[in-house]
Tab-separated table of C-alpha atoms in Angstrom:
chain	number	residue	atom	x	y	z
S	1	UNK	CA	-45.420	-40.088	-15.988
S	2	UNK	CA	-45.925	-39.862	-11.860
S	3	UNK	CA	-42.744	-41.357	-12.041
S	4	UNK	CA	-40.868	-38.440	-14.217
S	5	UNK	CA	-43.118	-35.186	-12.246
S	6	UNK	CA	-41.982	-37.505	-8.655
S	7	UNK	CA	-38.684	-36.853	-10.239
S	8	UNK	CA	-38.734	-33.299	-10.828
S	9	UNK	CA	-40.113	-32.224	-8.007
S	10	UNK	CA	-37.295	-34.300	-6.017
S	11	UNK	CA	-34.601	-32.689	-8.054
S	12	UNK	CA	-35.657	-29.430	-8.436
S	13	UNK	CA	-36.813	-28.940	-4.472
S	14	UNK	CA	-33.090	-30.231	-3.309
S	15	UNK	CA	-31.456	-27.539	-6.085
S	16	UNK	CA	-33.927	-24.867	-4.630
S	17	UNK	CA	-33.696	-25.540	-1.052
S	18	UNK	CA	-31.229	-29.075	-0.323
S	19	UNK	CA	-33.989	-30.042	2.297
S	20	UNK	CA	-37.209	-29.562	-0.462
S	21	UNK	CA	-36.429	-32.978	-2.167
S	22	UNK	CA	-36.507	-35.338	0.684
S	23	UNK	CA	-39.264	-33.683	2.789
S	24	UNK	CA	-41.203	-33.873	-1.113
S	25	UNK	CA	-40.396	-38.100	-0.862
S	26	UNK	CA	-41.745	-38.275	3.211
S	27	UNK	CA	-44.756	-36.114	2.149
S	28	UNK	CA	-45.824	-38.500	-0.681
S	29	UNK	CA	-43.955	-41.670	-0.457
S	30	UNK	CA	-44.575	-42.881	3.736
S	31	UNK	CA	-47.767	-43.782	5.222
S	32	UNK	CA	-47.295	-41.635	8.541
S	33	UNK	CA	-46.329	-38.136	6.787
S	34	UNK	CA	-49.031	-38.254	4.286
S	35	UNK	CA	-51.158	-36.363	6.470
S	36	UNK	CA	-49.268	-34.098	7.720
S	37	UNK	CA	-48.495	-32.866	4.319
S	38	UNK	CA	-45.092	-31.032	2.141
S	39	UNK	CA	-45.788	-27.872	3.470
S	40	UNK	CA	-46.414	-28.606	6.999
S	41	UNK	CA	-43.016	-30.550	7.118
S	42	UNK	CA	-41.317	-28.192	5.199
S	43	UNK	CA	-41.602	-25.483	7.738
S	44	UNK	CA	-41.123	-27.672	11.311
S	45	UNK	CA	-37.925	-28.925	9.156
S	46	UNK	CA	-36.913	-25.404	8.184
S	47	UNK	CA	-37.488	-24.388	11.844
S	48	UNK	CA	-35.325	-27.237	12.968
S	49	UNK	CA	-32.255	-26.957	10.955
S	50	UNK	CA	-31.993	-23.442	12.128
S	51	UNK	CA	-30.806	-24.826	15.752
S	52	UNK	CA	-29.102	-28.401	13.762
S	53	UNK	CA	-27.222	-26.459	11.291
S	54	UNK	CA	-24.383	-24.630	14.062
S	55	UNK	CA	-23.287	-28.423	14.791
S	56	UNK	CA	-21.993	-28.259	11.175
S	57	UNK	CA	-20.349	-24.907	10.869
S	58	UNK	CA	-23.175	-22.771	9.793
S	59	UNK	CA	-25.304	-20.226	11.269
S	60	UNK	CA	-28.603	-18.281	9.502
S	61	UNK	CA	-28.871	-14.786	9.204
S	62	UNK	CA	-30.945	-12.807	10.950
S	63	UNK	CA	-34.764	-11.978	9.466
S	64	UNK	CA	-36.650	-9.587	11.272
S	65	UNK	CA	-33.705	-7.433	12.206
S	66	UNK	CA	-34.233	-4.286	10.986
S	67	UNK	CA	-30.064	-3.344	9.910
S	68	UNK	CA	-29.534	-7.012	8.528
S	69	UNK	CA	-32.362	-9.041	6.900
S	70	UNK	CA	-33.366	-10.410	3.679
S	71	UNK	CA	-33.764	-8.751	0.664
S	72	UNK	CA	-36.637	-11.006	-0.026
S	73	UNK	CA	-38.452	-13.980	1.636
S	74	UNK	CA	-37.190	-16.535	-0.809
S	75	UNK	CA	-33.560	-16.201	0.619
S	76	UNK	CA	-34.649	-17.525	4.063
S	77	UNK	CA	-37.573	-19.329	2.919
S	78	UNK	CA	-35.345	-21.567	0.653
S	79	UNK	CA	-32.937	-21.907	3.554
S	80	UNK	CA	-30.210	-20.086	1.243
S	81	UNK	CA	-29.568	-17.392	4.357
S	82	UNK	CA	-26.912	-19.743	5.998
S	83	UNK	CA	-22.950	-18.779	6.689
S	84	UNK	CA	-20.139	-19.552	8.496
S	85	UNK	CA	-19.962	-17.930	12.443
S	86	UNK	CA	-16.832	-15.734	11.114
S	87	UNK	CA	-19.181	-14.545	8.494
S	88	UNK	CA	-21.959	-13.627	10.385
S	89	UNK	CA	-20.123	-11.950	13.103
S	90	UNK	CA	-18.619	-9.815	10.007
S	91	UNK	CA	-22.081	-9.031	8.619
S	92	UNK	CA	-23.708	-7.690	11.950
S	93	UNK	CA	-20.579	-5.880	13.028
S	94	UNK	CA	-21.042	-3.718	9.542
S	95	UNK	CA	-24.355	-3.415	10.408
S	96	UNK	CA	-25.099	-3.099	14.011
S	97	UNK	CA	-22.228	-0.910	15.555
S	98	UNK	CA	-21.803	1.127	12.940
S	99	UNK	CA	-25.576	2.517	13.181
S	100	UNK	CA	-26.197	2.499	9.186
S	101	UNK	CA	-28.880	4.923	9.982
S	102	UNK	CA	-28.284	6.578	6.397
S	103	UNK	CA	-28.973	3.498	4.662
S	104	UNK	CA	-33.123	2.760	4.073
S	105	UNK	CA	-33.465	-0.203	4.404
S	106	UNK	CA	-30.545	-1.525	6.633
S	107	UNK	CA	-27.891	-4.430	4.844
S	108	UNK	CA	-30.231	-6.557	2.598
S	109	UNK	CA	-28.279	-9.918	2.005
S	110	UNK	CA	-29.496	-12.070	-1.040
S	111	UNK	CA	-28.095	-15.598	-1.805
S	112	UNK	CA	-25.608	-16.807	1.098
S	113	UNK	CA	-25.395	-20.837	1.380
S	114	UNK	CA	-27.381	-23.894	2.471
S	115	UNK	CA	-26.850	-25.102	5.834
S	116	UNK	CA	-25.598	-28.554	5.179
S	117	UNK	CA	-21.956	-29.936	3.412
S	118	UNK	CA	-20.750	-28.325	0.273
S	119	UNK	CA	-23.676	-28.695	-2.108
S	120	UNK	CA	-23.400	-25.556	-4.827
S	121	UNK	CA	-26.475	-23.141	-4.742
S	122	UNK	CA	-26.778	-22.848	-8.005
S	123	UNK	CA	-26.782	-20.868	-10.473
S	124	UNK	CA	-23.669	-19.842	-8.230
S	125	UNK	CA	-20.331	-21.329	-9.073
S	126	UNK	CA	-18.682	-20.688	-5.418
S	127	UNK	CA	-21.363	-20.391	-2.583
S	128	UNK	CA	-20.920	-23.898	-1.132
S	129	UNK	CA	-18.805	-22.751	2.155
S	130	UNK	CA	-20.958	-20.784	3.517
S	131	UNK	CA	-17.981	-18.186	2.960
S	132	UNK	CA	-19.609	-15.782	0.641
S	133	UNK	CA	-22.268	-13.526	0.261
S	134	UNK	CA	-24.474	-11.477	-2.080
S	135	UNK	CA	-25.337	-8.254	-1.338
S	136	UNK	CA	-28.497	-6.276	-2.864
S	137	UNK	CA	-27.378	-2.979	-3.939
S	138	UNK	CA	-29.038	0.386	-2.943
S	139	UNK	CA	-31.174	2.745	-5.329
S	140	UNK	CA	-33.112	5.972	-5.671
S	141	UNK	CA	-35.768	7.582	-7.340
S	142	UNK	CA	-36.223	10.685	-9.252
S	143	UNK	CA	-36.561	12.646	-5.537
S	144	UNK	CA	-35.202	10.806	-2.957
S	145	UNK	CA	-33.313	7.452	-1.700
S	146	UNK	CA	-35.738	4.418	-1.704
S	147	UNK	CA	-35.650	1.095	-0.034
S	148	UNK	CA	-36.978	-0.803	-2.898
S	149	UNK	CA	-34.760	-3.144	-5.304
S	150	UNK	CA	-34.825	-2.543	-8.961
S	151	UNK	CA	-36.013	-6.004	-9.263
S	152	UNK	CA	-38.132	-8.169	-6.583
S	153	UNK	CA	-35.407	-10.651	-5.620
S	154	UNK	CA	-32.079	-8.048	-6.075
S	155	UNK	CA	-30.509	-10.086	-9.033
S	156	UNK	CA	-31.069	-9.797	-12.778
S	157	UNK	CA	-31.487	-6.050	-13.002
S	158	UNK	CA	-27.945	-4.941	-14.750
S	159	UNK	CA	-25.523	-1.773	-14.514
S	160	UNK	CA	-24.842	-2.235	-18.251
S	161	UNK	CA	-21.419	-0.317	-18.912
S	162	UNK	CA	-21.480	2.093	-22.340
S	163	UNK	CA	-19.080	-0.727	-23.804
S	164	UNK	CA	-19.526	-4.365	-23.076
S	165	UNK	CA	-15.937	-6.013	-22.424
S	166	UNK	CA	-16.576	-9.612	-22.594
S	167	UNK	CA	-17.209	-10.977	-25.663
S	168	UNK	CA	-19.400	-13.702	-26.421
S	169	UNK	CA	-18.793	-16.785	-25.143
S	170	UNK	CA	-20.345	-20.473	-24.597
S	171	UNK	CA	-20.633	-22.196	-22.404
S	172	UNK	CA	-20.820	-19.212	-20.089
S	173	UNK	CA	-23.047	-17.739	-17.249
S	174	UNK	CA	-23.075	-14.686	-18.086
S	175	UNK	CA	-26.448	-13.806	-18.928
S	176	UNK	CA	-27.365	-10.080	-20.400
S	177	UNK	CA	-30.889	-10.994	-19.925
S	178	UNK	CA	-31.744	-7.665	-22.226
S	179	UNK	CA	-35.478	-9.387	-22.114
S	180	UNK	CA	-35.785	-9.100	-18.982
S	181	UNK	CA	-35.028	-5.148	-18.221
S	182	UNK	CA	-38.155	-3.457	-19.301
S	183	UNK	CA	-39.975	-5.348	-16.232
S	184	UNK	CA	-37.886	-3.586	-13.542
S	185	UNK	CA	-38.721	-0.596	-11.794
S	186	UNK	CA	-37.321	1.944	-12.939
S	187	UNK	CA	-34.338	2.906	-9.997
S	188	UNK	CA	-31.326	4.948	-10.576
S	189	UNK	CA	-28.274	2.885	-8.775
S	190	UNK	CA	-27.429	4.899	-5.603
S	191	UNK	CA	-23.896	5.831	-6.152
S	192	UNK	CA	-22.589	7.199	-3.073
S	193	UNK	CA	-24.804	4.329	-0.521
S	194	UNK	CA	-23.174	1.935	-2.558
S	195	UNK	CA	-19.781	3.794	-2.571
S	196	UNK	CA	-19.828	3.608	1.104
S	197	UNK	CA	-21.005	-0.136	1.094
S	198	UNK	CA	-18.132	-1.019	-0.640
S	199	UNK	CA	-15.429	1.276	1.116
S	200	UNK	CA	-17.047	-0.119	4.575
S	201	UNK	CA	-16.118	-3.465	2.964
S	202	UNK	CA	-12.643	-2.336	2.580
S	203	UNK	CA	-12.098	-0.601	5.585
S	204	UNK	CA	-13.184	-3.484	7.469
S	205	UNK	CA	-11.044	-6.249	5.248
S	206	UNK	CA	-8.156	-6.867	7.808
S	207	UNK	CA	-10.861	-7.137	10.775
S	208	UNK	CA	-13.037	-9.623	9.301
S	209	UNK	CA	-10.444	-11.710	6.654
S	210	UNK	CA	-12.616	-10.272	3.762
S	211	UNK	CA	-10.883	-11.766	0.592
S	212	UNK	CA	-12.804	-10.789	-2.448
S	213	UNK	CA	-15.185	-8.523	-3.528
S	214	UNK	CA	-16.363	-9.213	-7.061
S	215	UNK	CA	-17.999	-6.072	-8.660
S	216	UNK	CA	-17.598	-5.361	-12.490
S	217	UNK	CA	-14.638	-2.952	-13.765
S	218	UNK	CA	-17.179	-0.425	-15.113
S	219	UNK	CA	-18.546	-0.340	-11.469
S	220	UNK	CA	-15.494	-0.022	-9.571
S	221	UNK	CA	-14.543	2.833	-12.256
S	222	UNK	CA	-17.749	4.466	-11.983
S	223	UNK	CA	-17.517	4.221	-7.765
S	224	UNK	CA	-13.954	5.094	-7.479
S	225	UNK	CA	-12.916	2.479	-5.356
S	226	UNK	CA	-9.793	1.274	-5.088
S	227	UNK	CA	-8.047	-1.808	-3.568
S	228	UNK	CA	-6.797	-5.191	-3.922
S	229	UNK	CA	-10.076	-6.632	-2.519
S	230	UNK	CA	-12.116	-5.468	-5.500
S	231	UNK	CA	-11.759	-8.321	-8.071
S	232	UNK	CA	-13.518	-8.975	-11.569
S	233	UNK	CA	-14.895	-12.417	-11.577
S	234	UNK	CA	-14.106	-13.021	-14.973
S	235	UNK	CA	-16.035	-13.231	-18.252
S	236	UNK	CA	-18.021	-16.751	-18.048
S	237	UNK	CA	-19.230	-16.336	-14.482
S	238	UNK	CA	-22.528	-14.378	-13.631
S	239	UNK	CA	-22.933	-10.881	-13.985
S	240	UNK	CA	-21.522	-9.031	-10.885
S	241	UNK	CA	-23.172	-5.352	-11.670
S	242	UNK	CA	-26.378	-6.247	-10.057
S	243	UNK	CA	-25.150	-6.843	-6.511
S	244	UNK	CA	-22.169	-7.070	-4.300
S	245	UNK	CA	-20.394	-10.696	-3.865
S	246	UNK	CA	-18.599	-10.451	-0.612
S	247	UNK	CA	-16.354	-13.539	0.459
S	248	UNK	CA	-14.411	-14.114	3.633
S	249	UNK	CA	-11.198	-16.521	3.807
């Protein structure tokens, strides 16, 4: 039974974090770390790769800065905040120049990629490059604009459209999750901040070899934007009316 939990934790820290599973293994496994303990090691490793990972092509995003930063702790406590150099020059150029005074809470970036080789972050199908992006979308009360996220992390809380266009399907990951709605705060999406998100996208497309923005045809209808950019990622892949998916070439 050790054994099996051993197991799990192994597997499941590497899916969560690609460093979790082998810093879980020093922790309990050799003599000299045992002391020094998972969490412990988990952070001075976490530290570390931040200056390791530019040798292999990828860069983290920034934390504390106040126009670009997490949408939640997880995303750079997981190590799931790490990009390409083209990438993060594109995501502080929309934020920093520009002066996105207007927005609340700055650009709030959810799930990027891990810092090392191609492994997926799952449940994502495509964020192994450290080429794409997620972006939290932006929301407003009864009264005013808000900085808060209809749901903790940014994911899971839906746009549903009047008429659902993809059918049922299996196997599939696109999950309605109608459970799950009740529990989120209850936020009206912010149509023109994320109007302006996405034509900012757009404008800056040539610049900074954006390739694809996947947002859901009800969405793009109810936004009015326009442009090639602006793709539907298809009926078996995760819901895209949640947040902005934002990859570079």
């Amino acid at each position: 039974m050790r054994i099996i939990i051993h197991a799990i934790m192994v597997i499941g820290l590497t899916l969560l974090t690609q460093i979790g599973g082998v810093i879980w293994i020093l922790s309990r496994f050799l003599p000299k770390y045992k002391k020094t303990g998972f969490i412990t090691i988990y952070i001075i490793a976490s530290i570390a790769i931040t200056f390791i990972a530019p040798f292999f092509g990828r860069v983290r995003l920034p934390i504390l800065n106040n126009s670009l930063h997490a949408a939640s702790p997880i995303y750079w406590m997981f190590n799931r905040n790490f990009v390409t150099p083209e990438l993060h020059n594109m995501l502080i150029d929309m934020a920093t120049p520009h002066g996105i005074t207007e927005y609340p809470d700055g650009i709030r970036y959810l799930d990027a990629s891990f810092p090392f080789g191609s492994m997926p972050l799952l449940p994502h199908l495509s964020h192994n490059d450290g080429k794409k992006v997620d972006l939290a979308f932006y929301y407003q009360n009864d009264v005013r604009r808000t900085d808060k996220l209809r749901s903790p992390v940014g994911y899971f809380a839906f746009e549903y459209p009047d008429i659902e266009s993809c059918p049922p399907a299996f196997p599939t990951l696109r999950w309605n999750l109608d459970w799950l709605q009740p529990f989120w705060r209850r936020l009206e999406l912010d149509d023109n901040l994320t109007r302006d998100m996405l034509n900012r996208l757009k404008a800056n497309a040539d610049k900074h070899n954006i390739s694809k923005v996947f947002i859901e045809p009800h969405l793009k209808k109810r936004l009015d934007v326009s442009g090639d950019i602006f793709r539907f990622q298809g009926c078996r892949a995760a819901r895209h009316d949640d947040h902005i998916h934002v990859q570079i070439r």
